[in-house]
Amino acid sequence: MEQPSDEPKVGEYSDAEIEAARVLFSRQATFVLGCAKIEQLPDPDLPEISFAGRSNVGKSSLINALVGMHKLARASNEPGRTREVNFFDLDGRLRLVDLPGYGWAKASKTTVKKFQDLGRDYLRGRVTLKRVYLLIDARHGLKKVDDEALDALDLAAVSYQIVLTKADKLKKGEAEKVQAATLKAISKRPAAYPAVLVTSSEKGTGMPELRAEIMRTTGVEI
């Protein structure tokens, strides 16, 4: 007879985990620096999680919602504004990393390649990187432009998890359908974490669960 496992279940979080994560993310968060070259990265002395996604998918808004601040990460209506790897420190225990967006057609090819290569270099060589959270607009789901990012993460063997954003823009029941379709689409990808989170930075939907997942993934304690 199998003994009950004490291992936490994928996508499920206890009240204690939710509360501990709330406390952690309520502590001071500060902008550290933006790096335009791989040589400028800070020393890998803290666990890190990073956020990637198409331009204008809501990375800055999600980071701000996670830490309960309005202007920690600078959100913009201008796609492609994030052209550096931006580091944020959470209470000296954890770094949140905002990677350059992709899929912005208005930038020159030289500019796009420069900041996308920077993101790839970071992903390949960062020993303290615990997971990449790949943000996907819930209104559109996975698109062809996302395939390259998924392939690159699989190739680099970097653990990543899909986070659906802007779920408040969908009608009731639609988010669950997109969530199920997304989970099915990544089911055979080797580096994909087998759970898809549904969030809204504006309404706060999914933020407690995302905080808990980050805390569980990094092993950071309060």
PDB file of C-alpha atoms in Angstrom:
ATOM      1  CA  MET A   1       0.000   0.000   0.000  1.00  0.00           C
ATOM      2  CA  GLU A   2       1.386   3.380  -1.003  1.00  0.00           C
ATOM      3  CA  GLN A   3       2.138   5.795   1.786  1.00  0.00           C
ATOM      4  CA  PRO A   4       0.777   9.349   1.405  1.00  0.00           C
ATOM      5  CA  SER A   5       3.479  11.643   0.070  1.00  0.00           C
ATOM      6  CA  ASP A   6       4.526  14.789   1.888  1.00  0.00           C
ATOM      7  CA  GLU A   7       5.722  16.283  -1.392  1.00  0.00           C
ATOM      8  CA  PRO A   8       3.754  19.406  -2.401  1.00  0.00           C
ATOM      9  CA  LYS A   9       1.509  18.813  -5.382  1.00  0.00           C
ATOM     10  CA  VAL A  10       2.086  20.682  -8.623  1.00  0.00           C
ATOM     11  CA  GLY A  11      -0.134  23.746  -8.778  1.00  0.00           C
ATOM     12  CA  GLU A  12      -1.472  23.330  -5.232  1.00  0.00           C
ATOM     13  CA  TYR A  13      -0.398  25.499  -2.306  1.00  0.00           C
ATOM     14  CA  SER A  14      -1.190  25.317   1.380  1.00  0.00           C
ATOM     15  CA  ASP A  15      -2.504  28.279   3.357  1.00  0.00           C
ATOM     16  CA  ALA A  16       0.877  28.390   5.103  1.00  0.00           C
ATOM     17  CA  GLU A  17       2.720  28.649   1.764  1.00  0.00           C
ATOM     18  CA  ILE A  18       0.406  31.399   0.551  1.00  0.00           C
ATOM     19  CA  GLU A  19       0.876  33.391   3.755  1.00  0.00           C
ATOM     20  CA  ALA A  20       4.661  32.943   3.871  1.00  0.00           C
ATOM     21  CA  ALA A  21       4.910  34.108   0.264  1.00  0.00           C
ATOM     22  CA  ARG A  22       2.693  37.112   1.010  1.00  0.00           C
ATOM     23  CA  VAL A  23       5.015  38.120   3.834  1.00  0.00           C
ATOM     24  CA  LEU A  24       8.141  37.672   1.705  1.00  0.00           C
ATOM     25  CA  PHE A  25       6.814  39.745  -1.189  1.00  0.00           C
ATOM     26  CA  SER A  26       5.598  42.492   1.149  1.00  0.00           C
ATOM     27  CA  ARG A  27       9.200  43.231   2.106  1.00  0.00           C
ATOM     28  CA  GLN A  28      11.321  45.907   0.474  1.00  0.00           C
ATOM     29  CA  ALA A  29      11.935  45.536  -3.245  1.00  0.00           C
ATOM     30  CA  THR A  30      14.389  47.779  -5.056  1.00  0.00           C
ATOM     31  CA  PHE A  31      15.733  48.247  -8.576  1.00  0.00           C
ATOM     32  CA  VAL A  32      19.378  47.151  -8.723  1.00  0.00           C
ATOM     33  CA  LEU A  33      20.572  47.807 -12.261  1.00  0.00           C
ATOM     34  CA  GLY A  34      19.894  47.326 -15.947  1.00  0.00           C
ATOM     35  CA  CYS A  35      22.527  45.440 -17.935  1.00  0.00           C
ATOM     36  CA  ALA A  36      23.139  46.047 -21.622  1.00  0.00           C
ATOM     37  CA  LYS A  37      26.133  43.671 -21.744  1.00  0.00           C
ATOM     38  CA  ILE A  38      26.696  40.244 -20.235  1.00  0.00           C
ATOM     39  CA  GLU A  39      29.784  41.597 -18.435  1.00  0.00           C
ATOM     40  CA  GLN A  40      27.590  43.972 -16.428  1.00  0.00           C
ATOM     41  CA  LEU A  41      25.549  41.257 -14.689  1.00  0.00           C
ATOM     42  CA  PRO A  42      25.707  41.291 -10.881  1.00  0.00           C
ATOM     43  CA  ASP A  43      27.523  38.499  -9.085  1.00  0.00           C
ATOM     44  CA  PRO A  44      25.429  35.307  -8.960  1.00  0.00           C
ATOM     45  CA  ASP A  45      25.144  35.355  -5.177  1.00  0.00           C
ATOM     46  CA  LEU A  46      21.352  35.182  -4.769  1.00  0.00           C
ATOM     47  CA  PRO A  47      18.689  32.879  -6.206  1.00  0.00           C
ATOM     48  CA  GLU A  48      17.009  34.433  -9.241  1.00  0.00           C
ATOM     49  CA  ILE A  49      13.810  33.986 -11.173  1.00  0.00           C
ATOM     50  CA  SER A  50      13.248  35.755 -14.461  1.00  0.00           C
ATOM     51  CA  PHE A  51      10.297  36.936 -16.524  1.00  0.00           C
ATOM     52  CA  ALA A  52      10.215  36.622 -20.303  1.00  0.00           C
ATOM     53  CA  GLY A  53       7.547  37.159 -22.932  1.00  0.00           C
ATOM     54  CA  ARG A  54       6.432  39.024 -26.009  1.00  0.00           C
ATOM     55  CA  SER A  55       6.711  42.778 -25.973  1.00  0.00           C
ATOM     56  CA  ASN A  56       3.768  44.409 -24.198  1.00  0.00           C
ATOM     57  CA  VAL A  57       2.653  41.155 -22.549  1.00  0.00           C
ATOM     58  CA  GLY A  58       2.690  42.842 -19.141  1.00  0.00           C
ATOM     59  CA  LYS A  59       6.006  41.844 -17.555  1.00  0.00           C
ATOM     60  CA  SER A  60       6.542  45.138 -15.739  1.00  0.00           C
ATOM     61  CA  SER A  61       2.944  45.235 -14.510  1.00  0.00           C
ATOM     62  CA  LEU A  62       3.222  41.673 -13.207  1.00  0.00           C
ATOM     63  CA  ILE A  63       6.458  42.402 -11.314  1.00  0.00           C
ATOM     64  CA  ASN A  64       4.842  45.478  -9.759  1.00  0.00           C
ATOM     65  CA  ALA A  65       1.767  43.467  -8.748  1.00  0.00           C
ATOM     66  CA  LEU A  66       3.891  40.731  -7.179  1.00  0.00           C
ATOM     67  CA  VAL A  67       5.616  43.170  -4.823  1.00  0.00           C
ATOM     68  CA  GLY A  68       2.625  45.463  -4.339  1.00  0.00           C
ATOM     69  CA  MET A  69       4.308  48.522  -5.855  1.00  0.00           C
ATOM     70  CA  HIS A  70       3.190  50.697  -8.742  1.00  0.00           C
ATOM     71  CA  LYS A  71       6.486  51.909 -10.144  1.00  0.00           C
ATOM     72  CA  LEU A  72       9.216  49.406  -9.264  1.00  0.00           C
ATOM     73  CA  ALA A  73       9.355  48.178 -12.858  1.00  0.00           C
ATOM     74  CA  ARG A  74       8.558  50.833 -15.418  1.00  0.00           C
ATOM     75  CA  ALA A  75       5.538  49.798 -17.447  1.00  0.00           C
ATOM     76  CA  SER A  76       5.025  51.369 -20.835  1.00  0.00           C
ATOM     77  CA  ASN A  77       2.488  51.291 -23.640  1.00  0.00           C
ATOM     78  CA  GLU A  78       5.441  51.419 -26.043  1.00  0.00           C
ATOM     79  CA  PRO A  79       6.298  47.820 -27.010  1.00  0.00           C
ATOM     80  CA  GLY A  80       9.952  46.852 -26.830  1.00  0.00           C
ATOM     81  CA  ARG A  81      10.943  49.347 -24.173  1.00  0.00           C
ATOM     82  CA  THR A  82      12.798  46.751 -22.095  1.00  0.00           C
ATOM     83  CA  ARG A  83      16.095  46.399 -23.942  1.00  0.00           C
ATOM     84  CA  GLU A  84      18.243  45.445 -20.983  1.00  0.00           C
ATOM     85  CA  VAL A  85      18.254  42.696 -18.411  1.00  0.00           C
ATOM     86  CA  ASN A  86      16.779  44.496 -15.401  1.00  0.00           C
ATOM     87  CA  PHE A  87      17.475  43.225 -11.875  1.00  0.00           C
ATOM     88  CA  PHE A  88      15.316  43.848  -8.804  1.00  0.00           C
ATOM     89  CA  ASP A  89      16.275  42.860  -5.266  1.00  0.00           C
ATOM     90  CA  LEU A  90      13.672  41.489  -2.850  1.00  0.00           C
ATOM     91  CA  ASP A  91      14.792  41.959   0.760  1.00  0.00           C
ATOM     92  CA  GLY A  92      18.326  40.777  -0.028  1.00  0.00           C
ATOM     93  CA  ARG A  93      16.984  37.229  -0.430  1.00  0.00           C
ATOM     94  CA  LEU A  94      15.892  36.952  -4.036  1.00  0.00           C
ATOM     95  CA  ARG A  95      16.348  38.691  -7.380  1.00  0.00           C
ATOM     96  CA  LEU A  96      13.558  39.230  -9.884  1.00  0.00           C
ATOM     97  CA  VAL A  97      14.875  39.624 -13.418  1.00  0.00           C
ATOM     98  CA  ASP A  98      13.012  41.312 -16.279  1.00  0.00           C
ATOM     99  CA  LEU A  99      14.285  40.049 -19.639  1.00  0.00           C
ATOM    100  CA  PRO A 100      14.007  41.950 -22.944  1.00  0.00           C
ATOM    101  CA  GLY A 101      10.733  41.289 -24.757  1.00  0.00           C
ATOM    102  CA  TYR A 102      10.562  39.595 -28.112  1.00  0.00           C
ATOM    103  CA  GLY A 103       8.320  39.818 -31.164  1.00  0.00           C
ATOM    104  CA  TRP A 104       8.544  43.595 -31.550  1.00  0.00           C
ATOM    105  CA  ALA A 105       8.492  44.167 -35.297  1.00  0.00           C
ATOM    106  CA  LYS A 106       9.126  47.933 -35.208  1.00  0.00           C
ATOM    107  CA  ALA A 107      12.711  47.648 -33.954  1.00  0.00           C
ATOM    108  CA  SER A 108      15.577  47.322 -36.396  1.00  0.00           C
ATOM    109  CA  LYS A 109      16.868  43.788 -36.870  1.00  0.00           C
ATOM    110  CA  THR A 110      20.245  44.808 -35.420  1.00  0.00           C
ATOM    111  CA  THR A 111      18.624  46.217 -32.274  1.00  0.00           C
ATOM    112  CA  VAL A 112      16.341  43.214 -31.835  1.00  0.00           C
ATOM    113  CA  LYS A 113      19.219  40.761 -32.203  1.00  0.00           C
ATOM    114  CA  LYS A 114      21.369  42.701 -29.731  1.00  0.00           C
ATOM    115  CA  PHE A 115      18.938  42.639 -26.830  1.00  0.00           C
ATOM    116  CA  GLN A 116      17.562  39.173 -27.563  1.00  0.00           C
ATOM    117  CA  ASP A 117      21.088  37.738 -27.667  1.00  0.00           C
ATOM    118  CA  LEU A 118      21.714  39.375 -24.295  1.00  0.00           C
ATOM    119  CA  GLY A 119      18.694  37.579 -22.869  1.00  0.00           C
ATOM    120  CA  ARG A 120      19.857  34.261 -24.294  1.00  0.00           C
ATOM    121  CA  ASP A 121      23.376  34.731 -22.889  1.00  0.00           C
ATOM    122  CA  TYR A 122      21.870  35.359 -19.474  1.00  0.00           C
ATOM    123  CA  LEU A 123      19.721  32.214 -19.673  1.00  0.00           C
ATOM    124  CA  ARG A 124      22.608  29.995 -20.744  1.00  0.00           C
ATOM    125  CA  GLY A 125      25.131  31.030 -18.151  1.00  0.00           C
ATOM    126  CA  ARG A 126      23.296  32.019 -14.965  1.00  0.00           C
ATOM    127  CA  VAL A 127      23.969  29.377 -12.326  1.00  0.00           C
ATOM    128  CA  THR A 128      21.613  30.950  -9.777  1.00  0.00           C
ATOM    129  CA  LEU A 129      18.622  31.072 -12.144  1.00  0.00           C
ATOM    130  CA  LYS A 130      15.943  28.813 -10.665  1.00  0.00           C
ATOM    131  CA  ARG A 131      13.158  29.275 -13.204  1.00  0.00           C
ATOM    132  CA  VAL A 132      11.937  31.423 -16.072  1.00  0.00           C
ATOM    133  CA  TYR A 133       8.318  32.529 -15.994  1.00  0.00           C
ATOM    134  CA  LEU A 134       7.222  32.885 -19.607  1.00  0.00           C
ATOM    135  CA  LEU A 135       4.325  35.324 -19.829  1.00  0.00           C
ATOM    136  CA  ILE A 136       1.634  34.757 -22.440  1.00  0.00           C
ATOM    137  CA  ASP A 137      -1.313  37.088 -23.076  1.00  0.00           C
ATOM    138  CA  ALA A 138      -4.393  35.062 -22.102  1.00  0.00           C
ATOM    139  CA  ARG A 139      -6.417  36.739 -24.844  1.00  0.00           C
ATOM    140  CA  HIS A 140      -4.208  35.216 -27.540  1.00  0.00           C
ATOM    141  CA  GLY A 141      -2.610  32.112 -26.026  1.00  0.00           C
ATOM    142  CA  LEU A 142       0.587  30.631 -27.453  1.00  0.00           C
ATOM    143  CA  LYS A 143       1.478  32.017 -30.871  1.00  0.00           C
ATOM    144  CA  LYS A 144       4.066  31.088 -33.474  1.00  0.00           C
ATOM    145  CA  VAL A 145       6.290  33.924 -32.253  1.00  0.00           C
ATOM    146  CA  ASP A 146       6.491  32.158 -28.868  1.00  0.00           C
ATOM    147  CA  ASP A 147       7.855  28.943 -30.377  1.00  0.00           C
ATOM    148  CA  GLU A 148      11.382  30.307 -30.663  1.00  0.00           C
ATOM    149  CA  ALA A 149      11.400  31.239 -26.981  1.00  0.00           C
ATOM    150  CA  LEU A 150      10.084  27.807 -25.989  1.00  0.00           C
ATOM    151  CA  ASP A 151      12.678  26.106 -28.178  1.00  0.00           C
ATOM    152  CA  ALA A 152      15.492  28.217 -26.723  1.00  0.00           C
ATOM    153  CA  LEU A 153      14.447  27.414 -23.152  1.00  0.00           C
ATOM    154  CA  ASP A 154      14.199  23.709 -23.933  1.00  0.00           C
ATOM    155  CA  LEU A 155      17.603  23.782 -25.617  1.00  0.00           C
ATOM    156  CA  ALA A 156      19.185  25.595 -22.677  1.00  0.00           C
ATOM    157  CA  ALA A 157      17.509  23.118 -20.297  1.00  0.00           C
ATOM    158  CA  VAL A 158      16.220  26.026 -18.209  1.00  0.00           C
ATOM    159  CA  SER A 159      13.108  25.220 -16.185  1.00  0.00           C
ATOM    160  CA  TYR A 160      10.252  27.463 -17.246  1.00  0.00           C
ATOM    161  CA  GLN A 161       6.603  27.912 -16.389  1.00  0.00           C
ATOM    162  CA  ILE A 162       3.867  29.546 -18.463  1.00  0.00           C
ATOM    163  CA  VAL A 163       2.003  32.418 -16.798  1.00  0.00           C
ATOM    164  CA  LEU A 164      -1.096  33.702 -18.572  1.00  0.00           C
ATOM    165  CA  THR A 165      -1.535  37.462 -18.144  1.00  0.00           C
ATOM    166  CA  LYS A 166      -4.464  39.876 -18.555  1.00  0.00           C
ATOM    167  CA  ALA A 167      -7.026  37.213 -17.639  1.00  0.00           C
ATOM    168  CA  ASP A 168      -9.420  39.960 -16.524  1.00  0.00           C
ATOM    169  CA  LYS A 169      -9.886  40.860 -20.194  1.00  0.00           C
ATOM    170  CA  LEU A 170     -11.535  37.487 -20.907  1.00  0.00           C
ATOM    171  CA  LYS A 171     -15.141  36.448 -20.484  1.00  0.00           C
ATOM    172  CA  LYS A 172     -16.059  34.045 -17.716  1.00  0.00           C
ATOM    173  CA  GLY A 173     -14.794  30.527 -18.390  1.00  0.00           C
ATOM    174  CA  GLU A 174     -12.470  31.520 -21.246  1.00  0.00           C
ATOM    175  CA  ALA A 175      -9.339  31.666 -19.105  1.00  0.00           C
ATOM    176  CA  GLU A 176      -9.767  28.043 -18.062  1.00  0.00           C
ATOM    177  CA  LYS A 177     -10.012  26.991 -21.716  1.00  0.00           C
ATOM    178  CA  VAL A 178      -6.836  28.873 -22.639  1.00  0.00           C
ATOM    179  CA  GLN A 179      -5.116  27.407 -19.571  1.00  0.00           C
ATOM    180  CA  ALA A 180      -6.028  23.848 -20.603  1.00  0.00           C
ATOM    181  CA  ALA A 181      -4.985  24.407 -24.229  1.00  0.00           C
ATOM    182  CA  THR A 182      -1.664  25.890 -23.145  1.00  0.00           C
ATOM    183  CA  LEU A 183      -0.929  23.026 -20.772  1.00  0.00           C
ATOM    184  CA  LYS A 184      -1.629  20.541 -23.560  1.00  0.00           C
ATOM    185  CA  ALA A 185       0.619  22.442 -25.978  1.00  0.00           C
ATOM    186  CA  ILE A 186       3.640  22.293 -23.641  1.00  0.00           C
ATOM    187  CA  SER A 187       3.024  18.778 -22.314  1.00  0.00           C
ATOM    188  CA  LYS A 188       5.851  17.224 -24.336  1.00  0.00           C
ATOM    189  CA  ARG A 189       8.360  20.038 -23.942  1.00  0.00           C
ATOM    190  CA  PRO A 190      11.239  18.795 -21.746  1.00  0.00           C
ATOM    191  CA  ALA A 191      11.940  21.935 -19.721  1.00  0.00           C
ATOM    192  CA  ALA A 192       8.337  23.099 -19.230  1.00  0.00           C
ATOM    193  CA  TYR A 193       6.937  22.944 -15.700  1.00  0.00           C
ATOM    194  CA  PRO A 194       3.617  21.060 -15.877  1.00  0.00           C
ATOM    195  CA  ALA A 195       1.357  23.785 -14.513  1.00  0.00           C
ATOM    196  CA  VAL A 196      -0.003  26.980 -16.091  1.00  0.00           C
ATOM    197  CA  LEU A 197      -0.884  29.932 -13.875  1.00  0.00           C
ATOM    198  CA  VAL A 198      -3.682  32.380 -14.736  1.00  0.00           C
ATOM    199  CA  THR A 199      -3.105  35.951 -13.584  1.00  0.00           C
ATOM    200  CA  SER A 200      -4.316  39.509 -13.788  1.00  0.00           C
ATOM    201  CA  SER A 201      -1.976  42.248 -12.585  1.00  0.00           C
ATOM    202  CA  GLU A 202      -4.870  44.698 -12.542  1.00  0.00           C
ATOM    203  CA  LYS A 203      -7.197  42.552 -10.408  1.00  0.00           C
ATOM    204  CA  GLY A 204      -4.553  40.632  -8.448  1.00  0.00           C
ATOM    205  CA  THR A 205      -5.823  37.291  -9.735  1.00  0.00           C
ATOM    206  CA  GLY A 206      -3.262  34.498  -9.384  1.00  0.00           C
ATOM    207  CA  MET A 207      -0.702  36.628  -7.556  1.00  0.00           C
ATOM    208  CA  PRO A 208      -0.849  34.664  -4.251  1.00  0.00           C
ATOM    209  CA  GLU A 209      -0.283  31.418  -6.158  1.00  0.00           C
ATOM    210  CA  LEU A 210       2.553  32.857  -8.253  1.00  0.00           C
ATOM    211  CA  ARG A 211       4.286  34.186  -5.143  1.00  0.00           C
ATOM    212  CA  ALA A 212       3.938  30.779  -3.481  1.00  0.00           C
ATOM    213  CA  GLU A 213       5.289  29.004  -6.563  1.00  0.00           C
ATOM    214  CA  ILE A 214       8.300  31.329  -6.705  1.00  0.00           C
ATOM    215  CA  MET A 215       9.020  30.798  -3.016  1.00  0.00           C
ATOM    216  CA  ARG A 216       8.729  27.021  -3.417  1.00  0.00           C
ATOM    217  CA  THR A 217      10.931  27.015  -6.509  1.00  0.00           C
ATOM    218  CA  THR A 218      13.734  29.134  -5.048  1.00  0.00           C
ATOM    219  CA  GLY A 219      13.690  27.638  -1.558  1.00  0.00           C
ATOM    220  CA  VAL A 220      13.773  31.130  -0.033  1.00  0.00           C
ATOM    221  CA  GLU A 221      12.473  31.251   3.531  1.00  0.00           C
ATOM    222  CA  ILE A 222      11.178  34.156   5.585  1.00  0.00           C
TER     223      ILE A 222
END
